[in-house]
Short mmCIF file of C-alpha atoms in Angstrom, two decimals:
data_model
loop_
_atom_site.label_atom_id
_atom_site.label_comp_id
_atom_site.label_asym_id
_atom_site.label_seq_id
_atom_site.Cartn_x
_atom_site.Cartn_y
_atom_site.Cartn_z
CA MET T 290 30.33 22.95 50.55
CA ILE T 291 26.79 21.98 49.85
CA LYS T 292 25.10 20.85 53.01
CA ASN T 293 21.71 19.69 51.97
CA ILE T 294 22.14 17.31 49.13
CA PRO T 295 18.65 16.16 48.29
CA LYS T 296 18.20 12.46 48.90
CA LYS T 297 17.72 10.22 45.99
CA PRO T 298 14.05 9.31 45.91
CA LEU T 299 13.16 5.74 46.78
CA PRO T 300 12.59 3.46 43.78
CA THR T 301 8.95 3.37 42.81
CA LEU T 302 6.72 0.37 43.30
CA LEU T 303 6.72 -0.17 39.54
CA SER T 304 10.47 -0.45 39.30
CA THR T 305 10.91 -2.55 42.51
CA ILE T 306 8.38 -5.13 41.30
CA GLY T 307 8.67 -4.66 37.55
CA ILE T 308 12.37 -4.93 36.95
CA PRO T 309 12.96 -8.22 38.84
CA PHE T 310 9.82 -9.63 37.29
CA ALA T 311 11.03 -8.68 33.84
CA ILE T 312 14.38 -10.36 34.46
CA VAL T 313 12.88 -13.50 35.82
CA PHE T 314 10.32 -13.70 33.06
CA SER T 315 13.07 -13.19 30.42
CA ILE T 316 15.08 -16.11 31.89
CA TYR T 317 11.98 -18.28 32.03
CA SER T 318 11.06 -17.37 28.40
CA PHE T 319 14.54 -18.32 27.12
CA LEU T 320 14.30 -21.61 28.97
CA GLN T 321 10.90 -22.33 27.48
CA ILE T 322 12.12 -21.61 24.00
CA GLY T 323 14.76 -24.24 24.52
CA PHE T 324 17.93 -22.59 23.37
CA ASN T 325 20.56 -25.30 23.31
CA LEU T 326 24.06 -24.33 22.22
CA GLU T 327 25.05 -27.91 21.35
CA ASP T 328 22.12 -28.40 18.99
CA PHE T 329 22.60 -24.94 17.58
CA ARG T 330 26.18 -25.60 16.69
CA LYS T 331 25.24 -28.96 15.14
CA ASN T 332 22.49 -27.37 13.07
CA LEU T 333 24.75 -24.58 12.04
CA GLN T 334 26.54 -27.09 9.84
CA ASN T 335 23.33 -27.23 7.77
CA ARG T 336 23.65 -23.58 6.89
CA TYR T 337 25.03 -24.32 3.45
CA ILE T 338 21.58 -25.63 2.45
CA VAL T 339 20.45 -22.08 2.87
CA THR T 340 23.40 -19.88 2.31
CA ASP T 341 24.80 -21.41 -0.88
CA PRO T 342 21.60 -20.95 -2.97
CA LEU T 343 20.73 -17.74 -1.10
CA PHE T 344 23.81 -16.01 -2.54
CA ASN T 345 23.44 -17.55 -5.99
CA PRO T 346 20.27 -15.86 -7.06
CA LYS T 347 18.53 -16.82 -10.30
CA TRP T 348 17.53 -13.45 -11.54
CA SER T 349 16.01 -14.38 -14.85
CA TRP T 350 13.70 -16.90 -13.25
CA ALA T 351 12.57 -14.42 -10.63
CA ILE T 352 11.82 -11.62 -13.08
CA GLU T 353 9.98 -13.98 -15.42
CA ASN T 354 7.80 -15.58 -12.79
CA ALA T 355 7.42 -13.06 -10.01
CA SER T 356 6.74 -9.73 -11.69
CA ALA T 357 3.05 -10.43 -12.31
CA ALA T 358 2.60 -11.54 -8.66
CA LEU T 359 4.51 -8.45 -7.51
CA VAL T 360 2.05 -6.19 -9.40
CA GLU T 361 -0.77 -8.13 -7.80
CA THR T 362 0.79 -7.45 -4.38
CA ILE T 363 0.89 -3.72 -5.09
CA GLN T 364 -2.71 -3.76 -6.31
CA ILE T 365 -3.85 -5.51 -3.13
CA ALA T 366 -2.08 -2.88 -1.02
CA ILE T 367 -3.50 0.05 -2.96
CA LEU T 368 -7.09 -1.17 -2.93
CA ALA T 369 -7.02 -2.31 0.72
CA SER T 370 -5.44 0.87 2.05
CA VAL T 371 -7.77 3.16 0.13
CA VAL T 372 -10.95 1.26 1.11
CA GLY T 373 -9.78 0.63 4.72
CA CYS T 374 -8.86 4.23 5.35
CA PHE T 375 -12.11 5.59 3.91
CA ILE T 376 -14.22 3.21 5.99
CA ALA T 377 -12.13 4.31 9.03
CA LEU T 378 -12.75 8.01 8.38
CA PRO T 379 -16.37 8.17 9.61
CA LEU T 380 -15.79 5.47 12.22
CA SER T 381 -13.02 7.54 13.85
CA PHE T 382 -15.41 10.43 14.42
CA TYR T 383 -17.73 8.06 16.30
CA ALA T 384 -14.76 6.66 18.24
CA SER T 385 -13.64 10.01 19.59
CA ARG T 386 -14.82 11.79 22.70
CA ALA T 387 -14.50 15.18 21.03
CA THR T 388 -17.08 14.50 18.31
CA ASN T 389 -19.29 11.83 19.86
CA LYS T 390 -20.97 12.83 23.14
CA ASN T 391 -22.94 9.64 23.42
CA SER T 392 -20.79 7.56 25.67
CA PHE T 393 -22.49 4.28 24.80
CA SER T 394 -21.93 4.44 21.06
CA TYR T 395 -18.43 5.88 21.70
CA PHE T 396 -17.63 2.81 23.77
CA LEU T 397 -19.06 0.53 21.12
CA TYR T 398 -17.06 2.00 18.25
CA LYS T 399 -13.90 2.17 20.34
CA SER T 400 -14.12 -1.46 21.37
CA PHE T 401 -14.87 -2.49 17.78
CA LEU T 402 -11.66 -0.79 16.59
CA ASN T 403 -9.66 -2.33 19.46
CA LEU T 404 -11.01 -5.76 18.74
CA VAL T 405 -10.13 -5.53 15.05
CA ARG T 406 -6.68 -4.36 16.01
CA THR T 407 -5.92 -7.35 18.27
CA ILE T 408 -6.21 -9.88 15.44
CA PRO T 409 -2.91 -10.16 13.45
CA ASP T 410 -3.09 -9.45 9.73
CA LEU T 411 -2.29 -13.00 8.70
CA PHE T 412 -5.03 -14.36 10.95
CA TRP T 413 -7.52 -12.19 9.06
CA ALA T 414 -6.07 -13.53 5.89
CA MET T 415 -6.43 -17.14 6.91
CA MET T 416 -10.09 -16.58 7.91
CA PHE T 417 -10.94 -14.74 4.73
CA THR T 418 -9.38 -17.41 2.51
CA VAL T 419 -11.71 -19.91 4.23
CA ALA T 420 -14.69 -17.59 3.90
CA VAL T 421 -14.38 -16.18 0.39
CA GLY T 422 -11.93 -18.64 -1.19
CA LEU T 423 -8.24 -18.53 -1.99
CA GLY T 424 -6.95 -15.61 -4.00
CA PRO T 425 -6.28 -11.86 -3.83
CA PHE T 426 -9.81 -10.94 -2.77
CA ALA T 427 -9.23 -12.58 0.62
CA GLY T 428 -5.96 -10.65 0.85
CA VAL T 429 -7.70 -7.36 0.08
CA LEU T 430 -10.30 -8.04 2.75
CA ALA T 431 -7.64 -8.94 5.33
CA LEU T 432 -5.63 -5.80 4.64
CA ILE T 433 -8.82 -3.65 4.77
CA MET T 434 -9.30 -4.84 8.36
CA PHE T 435 -5.62 -4.18 9.06
CA SER T 436 -5.65 -0.61 7.67
CA LEU T 437 -9.07 0.09 9.19
CA ALA T 438 -7.81 -0.75 12.64
CA ILE T 439 -4.63 1.28 12.46
CA MET T 440 -6.28 4.29 10.85
CA GLY T 441 -9.18 4.12 13.36
CA LYS T 442 -6.78 4.25 16.22
CA LEU T 443 -4.51 6.96 14.93
CA LEU T 444 -7.25 9.20 13.60
CA SER T 445 -9.59 8.91 16.58
CA GLU T 446 -6.73 9.91 18.87
CA THR T 447 -6.02 12.86 16.63
CA ILE T 448 -9.66 13.89 16.68
CA ASP T 449 -9.54 13.71 20.49
CA SER T 450 -6.97 16.45 20.48
CA ILE T 451 -8.52 18.93 18.03
CA ASP T 452 -9.21 22.53 18.87
CA PRO T 453 -12.92 22.63 19.98
CA GLY T 454 -13.20 26.36 19.07
CA PRO T 455 -14.23 26.07 15.41
CA MET T 456 -16.84 23.43 16.29
CA GLU T 457 -18.38 25.70 18.93
CA ALA T 458 -18.37 28.53 16.43
CA ALA T 459 -20.15 26.41 13.83
CA LYS T 460 -22.74 25.41 16.39
CA ALA T 461 -23.16 28.96 17.62
CA THR T 462 -24.04 30.04 14.06
CA GLY T 463 -26.86 27.51 14.02
CA GLY T 464 -25.12 24.48 12.53
CA SER T 465 -26.19 20.96 13.53
CA HIS T 466 -23.79 18.58 15.16
CA ASN T 467 -23.02 16.84 11.90
CA GLN T 468 -22.54 20.12 10.06
CA ALA T 469 -20.15 21.26 12.82
CA ILE T 470 -18.09 18.07 12.37
CA PHE T 471 -18.08 18.36 8.61
CA THR T 472 -17.10 21.99 8.39
CA SER T 473 -14.90 22.35 11.49
CA ALA T 474 -13.56 19.02 12.78
CA LEU T 475 -12.89 17.35 9.41
CA PRO T 476 -10.68 20.08 7.91
CA GLN T 477 -8.56 20.07 11.05
CA VAL T 478 -7.62 16.42 10.80
CA LEU T 479 -7.52 16.12 7.01
CA PRO T 480 -3.74 16.75 6.74
CA ASN T 481 -3.13 14.09 9.46
CA PHE T 482 -5.47 11.75 7.61
CA THR T 483 -3.42 12.11 4.44
CA ALA T 484 -0.15 11.50 6.30
CA TYR T 485 -1.56 8.44 8.09
CA PHE T 486 -2.94 7.17 4.80
CA LEU T 487 0.51 7.22 3.23
CA TYR T 488 2.01 5.51 6.25
CA ILE T 489 -0.67 2.78 6.22
CA PHE T 490 -0.13 2.29 2.49
CA GLU T 491 3.55 1.58 3.23
CA LEU T 492 2.55 -0.91 5.96
CA CYS T 493 0.08 -2.53 3.57
CA ILE T 494 2.73 -2.96 0.90
CA ARG T 495 4.95 -4.72 3.46
CA ALA T 496 2.07 -6.85 4.81
CA SER T 497 0.77 -7.83 1.40
CA VAL T 498 4.12 -9.45 0.56
CA ILE T 499 3.44 -12.24 3.14
CA LEU T 500 -0.26 -12.75 2.53
CA GLY T 501 0.46 -15.32 -0.13
CA LEU T 502 1.92 -17.64 2.49
CA VAL T 503 -1.59 -18.53 3.53
CA GLY T 504 -2.98 -18.38 -0.02
CA ALA T 505 -4.34 -14.82 0.00
CA GLY T 506 -2.71 -13.71 -3.27
CA GLY T 507 0.34 -11.67 -4.17
CA VAL T 508 4.05 -12.45 -4.40
CA GLY T 509 3.98 -14.49 -1.19
CA ARG T 510 2.33 -17.35 -3.08
CA ILE T 511 5.48 -17.80 -5.20
CA ILE T 512 7.73 -17.43 -2.20
CA GLU T 513 5.71 -20.15 -0.41
CA THR T 514 5.88 -22.71 -3.22
CA GLN T 515 9.66 -22.18 -3.66
CA ARG T 516 10.27 -22.21 0.08
CA ILE T 517 8.77 -25.67 0.43
CA PHE T 518 11.33 -26.95 -2.10
CA LEU T 519 14.12 -25.05 -0.32
CA ARG T 520 14.82 -23.13 -3.63
CA PHE T 521 16.44 -20.23 -1.90
CA ASP T 522 18.26 -19.39 -5.13
CA ARG T 523 14.81 -18.38 -6.47
CA ILE T 524 13.58 -16.76 -3.28
CA SER T 525 16.49 -14.37 -2.77
CA PRO T 526 16.10 -12.42 -6.05
CA ILE T 527 12.33 -12.16 -5.34
CA VAL T 528 13.09 -10.75 -1.90
CA VAL T 529 15.52 -8.27 -3.43
CA LEU T 530 12.89 -7.22 -6.01
CA ILE T 531 10.37 -6.74 -3.19
CA LEU T 532 12.83 -4.60 -1.26
CA VAL T 533 13.44 -2.41 -4.27
CA VAL T 534 9.73 -1.86 -4.78
CA VAL T 535 9.07 -1.30 -1.05
CA ILE T 536 11.90 1.17 -0.72
CA GLY T 537 10.86 2.99 -3.96
CA ILE T 538 7.31 3.36 -2.78
CA GLU T 539 8.47 4.57 0.62
CA GLN T 540 10.66 7.23 -0.93
CA PHE T 541 7.70 8.35 -3.10
CA SER T 542 5.41 8.53 -0.09
CA VAL T 543 7.96 10.45 2.03
CA TRP T 544 8.26 12.94 -0.84
CA LEU T 545 4.50 13.28 -1.11
CA ARG T 546 4.01 13.60 2.66
CA ARG T 547 6.54 16.48 2.75
CA LYS T 548 4.70 18.11 -0.14
CA ILE T 549 1.31 17.86 1.54
CA LEU T 550 2.22 18.83 5.11
CA MET A 94 -17.46 40.74 -1.52
CA LYS A 95 -14.40 38.94 -2.71
CA ILE A 96 -13.62 35.71 -0.90
CA PRO A 97 -9.92 34.84 -1.14
CA GLN A 98 -9.41 31.63 -3.06
CA GLN A 99 -6.70 29.06 -2.61
CA PRO A 100 -3.89 29.40 -5.13
CA TRP A 101 -4.62 27.29 -8.20
CA GLN A 102 -1.37 25.32 -7.94
CA GLN A 103 -2.47 23.96 -4.61
CA ASN A 104 -5.86 22.98 -5.97
CA ALA A 105 -4.35 21.36 -9.03
CA PHE A 106 -2.04 19.36 -6.82
CA LYS A 107 -4.94 18.24 -4.66
CA TYR A 108 -7.05 17.20 -7.61
CA GLY A 109 -4.06 15.49 -9.14
CA ILE A 110 -3.55 13.34 -6.05
CA THR A 111 -7.27 12.51 -5.79
CA PHE A 112 -7.25 11.48 -9.51
CA LEU A 113 -4.17 9.35 -8.89
CA ILE A 114 -5.80 7.55 -5.99
CA VAL A 115 -9.08 6.93 -7.83
CA VAL A 116 -7.38 5.71 -11.00
CA SER A 117 -4.96 3.44 -9.14
CA SER A 118 -7.86 1.97 -7.06
CA ILE A 119 -9.82 1.16 -10.23
CA TRP A 120 -6.76 -0.33 -11.82
CA SER A 121 -6.17 -2.52 -8.78
CA ALA A 122 -9.79 -3.66 -8.48
CA SER A 123 -9.97 -4.67 -12.12
CA GLY A 124 -6.55 -6.35 -11.98
CA LEU A 125 -7.60 -8.43 -9.02
CA GLU A 126 -10.91 -9.50 -10.63
CA ILE A 127 -12.99 -8.24 -7.73
CA THR A 128 -16.56 -8.14 -8.95
CA LEU A 129 -19.51 -6.56 -7.34
CA GLU A 130 -21.18 -9.96 -6.71
CA ARG A 131 -18.19 -11.18 -4.70
CA ILE A 132 -18.22 -8.01 -2.60
CA ILE A 133 -21.95 -8.38 -1.89
CA ASP A 134 -21.62 -12.05 -1.13
CA ALA A 135 -18.62 -11.64 1.20
CA PRO A 136 -20.45 -10.58 4.37
CA ARG A 137 -22.68 -13.64 4.11
CA GLN A 138 -19.70 -15.96 3.70
CA ILE A 139 -17.94 -14.35 6.66
CA GLY A 140 -21.18 -14.73 8.70
CA ILE A 141 -21.29 -18.46 7.91
CA LEU A 142 -17.62 -18.88 8.98
CA VAL A 143 -18.15 -16.99 12.24
CA GLY A 144 -21.37 -18.91 12.86
CA ALA A 145 -19.52 -22.24 12.43
CA MET A 146 -17.03 -21.21 15.12
CA PHE A 147 -19.69 -21.05 17.86
CA PRO A 148 -20.11 -22.71 20.24
CA LEU A 149 -16.37 -22.82 20.81
CA ASP A 150 -14.66 -26.16 21.32
CA LEU A 151 -13.67 -25.88 24.99
CA SER A 152 -13.01 -29.63 25.61
CA ASP A 153 -9.93 -30.46 27.69
CA GLU A 154 -8.25 -32.04 24.73
CA ALA A 155 -8.53 -28.86 22.64
CA LEU A 156 -7.45 -26.62 25.48
CA ASP A 157 -4.48 -28.86 26.29
CA ARG A 158 -3.32 -28.37 22.72
CA ILE A 159 -4.05 -24.66 22.31
CA ILE A 160 -3.09 -23.07 25.62
CA PRO A 161 0.60 -24.15 25.64
CA LYS A 162 0.87 -22.77 22.04
CA VAL A 163 -0.58 -19.43 23.16
CA TRP A 164 1.96 -19.30 25.97
CA GLU A 165 4.69 -20.17 23.48
CA SER A 166 3.76 -17.15 21.42
CA LEU A 167 4.05 -14.98 24.52
CA PHE A 168 7.48 -16.40 25.30
CA ILE A 169 8.66 -15.95 21.71
CA ALA A 170 7.52 -12.34 21.69
CA TRP A 171 9.12 -11.53 25.07
CA ALA A 172 12.41 -13.31 24.33
CA GLY A 173 12.56 -11.72 20.93
CA THR A 174 11.96 -8.27 22.46
CA VAL A 175 14.73 -8.92 25.01
CA ILE A 176 17.15 -9.80 22.22
CA GLY A 177 16.07 -6.72 20.28
CA ALA A 178 16.41 -4.49 23.38
CA LEU A 179 19.81 -5.81 24.48
CA PHE A 180 21.41 -5.40 21.02
CA SER A 181 19.65 -2.27 19.86
CA PHE A 182 20.52 -0.30 23.05
CA PRO A 183 24.29 -0.05 22.43
CA ILE A 184 23.77 0.12 18.66
CA SER A 185 21.56 3.13 18.97
CA PHE A 186 24.48 5.16 20.42
CA LEU A 187 26.51 4.19 17.45
CA ALA A 188 23.74 5.20 15.14
CA ALA A 189 22.90 8.54 16.73
CA ASN A 190 24.89 11.41 15.14
CA ASN A 191 25.46 13.22 18.40
CA THR A 192 27.12 10.33 20.28
CA SER A 193 28.99 8.87 17.37
CA THR A 194 31.15 10.01 14.49
CA PRO A 195 29.34 10.90 11.23
CA PHE A 196 30.91 8.02 9.40
CA ILE A 197 30.01 5.32 11.90
CA SER A 198 26.55 6.80 12.34
CA ARG A 199 25.80 6.63 8.69
CA ILE A 200 26.99 3.02 8.29
CA THR A 201 25.07 1.85 11.40
CA LYS A 202 21.89 3.51 10.16
CA GLN A 203 22.18 1.82 6.82
CA ILE A 204 22.64 -1.56 8.49
CA LEU A 205 19.61 -0.96 10.66
CA ASN A 206 17.60 -0.03 7.58
CA ALA A 207 18.64 -3.20 5.83
CA ILE A 208 17.61 -5.35 8.85
CA ARG A 209 14.28 -3.58 9.13
CA ALA A 210 13.47 -4.21 5.48
CA PHE A 211 13.01 -7.99 5.94
CA PRO A 212 9.66 -9.07 7.37
CA GLU A 213 9.85 -11.55 10.35
CA LEU A 214 8.28 -14.30 8.33
CA ILE A 215 10.96 -14.12 5.63
CA LEU A 216 13.70 -14.16 8.30
CA ALA A 217 11.91 -17.08 9.92
CA PHE A 218 11.91 -19.37 6.93
CA VAL A 219 15.52 -18.47 6.02
CA PHE A 220 16.55 -19.56 9.60
CA LEU A 221 14.26 -22.59 9.56
CA PRO A 222 16.70 -25.12 7.99
CA ILE A 223 19.41 -23.92 10.41
CA THR A 224 17.60 -23.63 13.69
CA GLY A 225 14.89 -26.21 13.13
CA LEU A 226 11.16 -26.18 13.45
CA GLY A 227 10.16 -24.65 16.75
CA PRO A 228 10.12 -21.52 18.87
CA LEU A 229 13.86 -20.83 18.60
CA THR A 230 13.47 -19.91 14.96
CA GLY A 231 10.62 -17.61 15.72
CA THR A 232 12.48 -15.94 18.53
CA LEU A 233 15.52 -15.25 16.39
CA ALA A 234 13.38 -13.85 13.57
CA VAL A 235 11.42 -11.60 15.94
CA GLY A 236 14.60 -10.63 17.78
CA ILE A 237 16.56 -9.62 14.71
CA HIS A 238 13.74 -7.69 13.22
CA SER A 239 13.34 -5.89 16.55
CA ILE A 240 16.97 -4.91 16.57
CA GLY A 241 16.33 -3.02 13.32
CA THR A 242 13.20 -1.20 14.43
CA LEU A 243 14.22 -0.56 18.03
CA GLY A 244 17.67 0.62 16.87
CA LYS A 245 16.14 3.21 14.59
CA LEU A 246 13.62 4.48 17.16
CA SER A 247 16.21 4.53 20.03
CA SER A 248 18.81 6.37 17.98
CA GLU A 249 16.22 9.01 17.18
CA VAL A 250 15.56 9.40 20.94
CA VAL A 251 19.29 9.77 21.56
CA GLU A 252 19.50 12.40 18.86
CA GLY A 253 16.72 14.37 20.46
CA ILE A 254 18.34 14.79 23.92
CA ASP A 255 19.08 18.08 25.72
CA GLU A 256 22.80 18.84 25.33
CA GLY A 257 22.91 20.90 28.57
CA PRO A 258 23.69 18.08 31.02
CA LEU A 259 26.47 16.84 28.69
CA GLU A 260 28.12 20.27 28.75
CA ALA A 261 27.81 20.38 32.52
CA ILE A 262 29.55 17.02 32.86
CA LYS A 263 32.24 18.03 30.40
CA ALA A 264 32.73 21.33 32.29
CA SER A 265 33.19 19.51 35.62
CA GLY A 266 35.85 17.31 34.06
CA GLY A 267 33.86 14.20 33.12
CA SER A 268 35.11 11.81 30.48
CA LYS A 269 33.28 10.81 27.33
CA LEU A 270 32.00 7.66 29.16
CA ASN A 271 30.77 9.76 32.08
CA GLU A 272 28.82 11.87 29.63
CA LEU A 273 27.17 8.78 28.26
CA THR A 274 26.29 7.15 31.62
CA PHE A 275 25.28 10.30 33.52
CA GLY A 276 24.18 12.62 30.71
CA VAL A 277 22.63 10.60 27.88
CA ILE A 278 21.29 7.39 29.39
CA PRO A 279 19.19 8.93 32.19
CA GLN A 280 17.56 11.17 29.63
CA VAL A 281 16.66 8.46 27.11
CA ILE A 282 15.85 5.49 29.33
CA PRO A 283 12.15 6.30 29.97
CA THR A 284 11.31 6.76 26.32
CA ILE A 285 13.38 3.85 25.18
CA THR A 286 11.83 1.53 27.78
CA SER A 287 8.36 2.53 26.56
CA TYR A 288 9.43 1.73 22.98
CA TRP A 289 10.58 -1.71 24.23
CA LEU A 290 7.15 -2.38 25.63
CA TYR A 291 5.50 -1.02 22.47
CA ARG A 292 7.64 -3.35 20.43
CA PHE A 293 6.63 -6.21 22.71
CA GLU A 294 2.99 -5.57 21.80
CA ILE A 295 3.81 -5.65 18.09
CA ASN A 296 6.04 -8.76 18.49
CA LEU A 297 3.21 -10.64 20.19
CA ARG A 298 1.10 -10.26 17.04
CA ALA A 299 4.13 -11.18 14.87
CA SER A 300 4.91 -14.27 16.91
CA ALA A 301 1.29 -15.40 16.78
CA VAL A 302 1.58 -15.37 12.98
CA LEU A 303 4.98 -17.12 12.80
CA GLY A 304 3.48 -20.54 13.27
CA VAL A 305 2.39 -20.44 9.64
CA VAL A 306 5.90 -21.36 8.56
CA GLY A 307 6.45 -23.67 11.51
CA ALA A 308 8.47 -21.28 13.65
CA GLY A 309 6.49 -21.89 16.84
CA GLY A 310 3.54 -20.20 18.40
CA VAL A 311 -0.22 -20.32 17.97
CA GLY A 312 -0.38 -19.57 14.22
CA ALA A 313 0.29 -23.21 13.28
CA GLU A 314 -2.68 -24.28 15.35
CA LEU A 315 -5.02 -21.85 13.64
CA ILE A 316 -4.01 -22.69 10.08
CA ASN A 317 -4.21 -26.45 10.78
CA GLN A 318 -7.71 -26.23 12.29
CA LEU A 319 -8.91 -24.12 9.41
CA ARG A 320 -7.43 -26.60 6.93
CA PHE A 321 -9.20 -29.50 8.59
CA ARG A 322 -12.42 -27.48 8.72
CA ASP A 323 -12.62 -27.82 12.53
CA PHE A 324 -14.12 -24.39 12.96
CA PRO A 325 -15.11 -24.58 16.68
CA ARG A 326 -11.48 -25.33 17.59
CA ALA A 327 -10.24 -22.62 15.22
CA GLY A 328 -12.62 -20.29 17.06
CA THR A 329 -11.08 -21.26 20.39
CA VAL A 330 -7.58 -20.52 19.03
CA LEU A 331 -8.79 -17.15 17.77
CA ILE A 332 -10.57 -16.17 21.03
CA THR A 333 -7.61 -17.20 23.27
CA THR A 334 -5.24 -15.19 21.07
CA ILE A 335 -7.51 -12.18 21.23
CA ILE A 336 -7.73 -12.43 25.04
CA LEU A 337 -3.94 -12.70 25.35
CA VAL A 338 -3.23 -9.78 23.03
CA LEU A 339 -5.86 -7.56 24.70
CA THR A 340 -4.49 -8.36 28.19
CA VAL A 341 -0.93 -7.67 27.17
CA ASP A 342 -1.87 -4.51 25.32
CA THR A 343 -3.79 -3.15 28.31
CA ILE A 344 -1.06 -3.89 30.84
CA SER A 345 1.71 -2.66 28.59
CA ALA A 346 -0.14 0.53 27.67
CA ALA A 347 -0.74 1.29 31.37
CA ILE A 348 2.99 0.79 32.16
CA ARG A 349 4.04 2.87 29.20
CA LYS A 350 1.81 5.73 30.24
CA ARG A 351 3.14 5.55 33.78
CA ILE A 352 6.77 5.55 32.57
CA ILE A 353 6.30 8.52 30.26
CA GLN A 354 4.34 10.65 32.71
CA GLY A 355 6.74 9.97 35.57
CA LYS A 356 5.57 9.91 39.13
CA ILE A 357 1.85 10.32 39.49
CA ASN A 358 1.09 13.64 41.23
CA LYS A 359 -1.02 13.03 44.29
CA THR A 360 -3.45 15.90 44.44
#
């Protein structure tokens, strides 16, 4: 027989406080949201307003009216992800401890990237539509901020974990700090950069679909106008078209990523 | 001295990709009618907008309107994450190929993929006529989308477990259920909990946006103030949202780090 069975460690402070708090907060949230089974059941009788047209898609209408907007959506995503990622490339080197020894400017760049990341993509879109006018340009600017923030975070964390050896070697042979970064740090993260770029491009395609809801161009504009009139028979084929495009582009980017890495 | 060169196929591939990116960017820029003047003018316009937001409108009336909406976004995000977590947890065992049969695993994965494909906003306005204007719609949209994403991530965690403990339980006569409760769940729970928190951070941003279609949360407030050109109040909405998101991100990141690293070593 085993004599000394080790005692189960006491639950940590985090779990003793955290778990009850999480449960209480969950119950409180559900109460605040006002889930009412009675109302829900009553409203469920309205479901035919949605489900009947939703499953009777008008394909010809959607293809005729939405294809141009769908192309616009793809263009917004391409342009925004390319520009956003290439702006983020130098910024990430400033926002990493490994390549920026000046702690003040490191802090500044890091906080800038964090701040950009806190604002949701559609909030950017709303603000840019006010600033530069309705249309796809506002959408492009919004998604540039969106991809800039994600790329900045992912890439600066990758740069944090690079092998410092090559940079030291470059400096030992007389290279300046910038030369060391360019010849030794950049090649190390370039494959990651490409992989992140493809990932962000996928996110941008998804995000650009809904930009039109606030007037920032793309296929969302058509969804929004049909949504107001509850024309779900026109929306559902558009959504299916979007899904086909999104999944197609994802498959392409998965193939490309495998080829590159 | 002969410096070894990269094989030409690799170079050709690289240049091909670069060419593709450049051409598609030019095609996009010309298709969207983005001219140089508009690009040059944009920073000035944005400056004017940001300038118009300050000083922020911090009157009691504005705060009484905005603060409850910000809280509502938080509740939507949390309740949505709870729905996502509760449903995705059992589903992830069905979707993982090592705890399920190949047939069920494949079907569940396809269902999860299909759920994940719909953005929250599209789910929200499909639910809107059924569940009404308000936070319930937003919660359902966020929750259902979370089932898709959390289900996928959790099933990948389950697939990556160490099989040793399972064999040990089997060898000592444990049933299939014992294997799950004593072998699989203790291994996956830290990672999956941290994914839940991570999803909560994402959902908070999503729920802030949902107000645009009337599904509750702070988004409605922002779009209305911008439409009525009440920029100081729009600025207040923006700043309060940023503060909330930053606070939640910081707390959640700290907890996630703590969960993943396990007990802090006191040295």
